[in-house]
Short mmCIF file of C-alpha atoms in Angstrom, two decimals:
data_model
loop_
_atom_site.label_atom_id
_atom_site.label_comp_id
_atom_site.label_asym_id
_atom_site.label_seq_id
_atom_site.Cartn_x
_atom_site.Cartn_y
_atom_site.Cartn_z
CA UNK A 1 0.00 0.00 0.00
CA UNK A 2 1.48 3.28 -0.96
CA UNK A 3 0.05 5.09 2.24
CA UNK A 4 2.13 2.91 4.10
CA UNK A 5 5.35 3.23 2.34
CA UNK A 6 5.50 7.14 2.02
CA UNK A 7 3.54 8.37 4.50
CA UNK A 8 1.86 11.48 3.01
CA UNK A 9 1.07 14.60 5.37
CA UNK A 10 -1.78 15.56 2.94
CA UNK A 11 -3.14 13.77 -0.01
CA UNK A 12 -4.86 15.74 -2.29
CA UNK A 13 -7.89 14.73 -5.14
CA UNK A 14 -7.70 16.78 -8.17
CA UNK A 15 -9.17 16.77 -11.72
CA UNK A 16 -12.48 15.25 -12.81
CA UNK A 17 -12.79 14.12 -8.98
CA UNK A 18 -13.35 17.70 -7.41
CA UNK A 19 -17.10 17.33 -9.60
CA UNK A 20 -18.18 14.97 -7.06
CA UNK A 21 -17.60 16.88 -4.36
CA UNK A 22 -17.78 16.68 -0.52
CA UNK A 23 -19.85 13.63 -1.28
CA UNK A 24 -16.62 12.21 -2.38
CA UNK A 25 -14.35 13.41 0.18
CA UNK A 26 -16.30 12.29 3.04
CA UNK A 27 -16.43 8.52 1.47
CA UNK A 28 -12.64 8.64 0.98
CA UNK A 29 -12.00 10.27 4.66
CA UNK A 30 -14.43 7.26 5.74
CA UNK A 31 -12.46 4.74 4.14
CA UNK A 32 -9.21 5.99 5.39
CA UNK A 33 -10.26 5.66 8.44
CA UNK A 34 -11.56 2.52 8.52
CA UNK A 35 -8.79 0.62 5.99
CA UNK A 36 -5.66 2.52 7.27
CA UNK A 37 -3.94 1.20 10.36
CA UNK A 38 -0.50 2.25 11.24
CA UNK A 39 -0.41 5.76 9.91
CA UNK A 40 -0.77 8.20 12.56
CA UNK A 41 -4.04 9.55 10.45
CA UNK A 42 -4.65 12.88 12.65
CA UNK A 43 -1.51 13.92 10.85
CA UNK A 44 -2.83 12.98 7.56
CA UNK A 45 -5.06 15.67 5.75
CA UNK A 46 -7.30 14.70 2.90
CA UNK A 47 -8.38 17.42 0.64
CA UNK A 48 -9.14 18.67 -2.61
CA UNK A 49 -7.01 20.64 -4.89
CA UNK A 50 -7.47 24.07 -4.83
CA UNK A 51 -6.57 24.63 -8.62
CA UNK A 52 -9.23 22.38 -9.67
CA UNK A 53 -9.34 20.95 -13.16
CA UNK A 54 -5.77 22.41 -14.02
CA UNK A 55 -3.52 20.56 -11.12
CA UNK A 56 -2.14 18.11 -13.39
CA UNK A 57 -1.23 20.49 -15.78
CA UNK A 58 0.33 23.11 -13.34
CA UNK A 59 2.46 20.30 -11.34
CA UNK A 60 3.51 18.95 -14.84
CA UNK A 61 4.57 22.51 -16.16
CA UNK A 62 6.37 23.52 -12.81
CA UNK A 63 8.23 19.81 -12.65
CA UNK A 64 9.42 20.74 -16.31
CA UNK A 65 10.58 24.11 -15.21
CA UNK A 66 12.56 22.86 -12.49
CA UNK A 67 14.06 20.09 -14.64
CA UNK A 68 14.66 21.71 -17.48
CA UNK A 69 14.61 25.54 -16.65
CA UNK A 70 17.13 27.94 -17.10
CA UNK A 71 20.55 27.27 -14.99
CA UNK A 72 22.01 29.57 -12.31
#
């Protein structure tokens, strides 16, 4: 299980997902809860991301500009 190898501080649900709303959060905050077992999960925050549809695009253009940006 992921969770359990990098334990995340926040894990955030971006895209098409953010449609669904807090409908959707609240079923994956139940889950978490009830499938996740040796994360401290008060320190874990579940969320939506606040640039909605355009997070992918926005992490992918700031991961190329720190990759492949101009040098120093």
């Amino acid at each position: 299980n992921m969770l359990h190898t990098t334990e995340p501080r926040r894990i955030l649900f971006s895209g098409g997902m953010i449609a669904a709303g807090e409908v959707l959060l609240e079923a994956i905050n139940r889950h978490f809860q009830q499938q996740v077992w040796t994360l401290k999960k008060e320190d874990v925050e579940i969320r939506f991301a606040t640039l909605g549809e355009d997070t992918g695009i926005v992490g992918a253009a700031a991961l190329a500009r720190h990759n492949y940006g101009p040098s120093k």
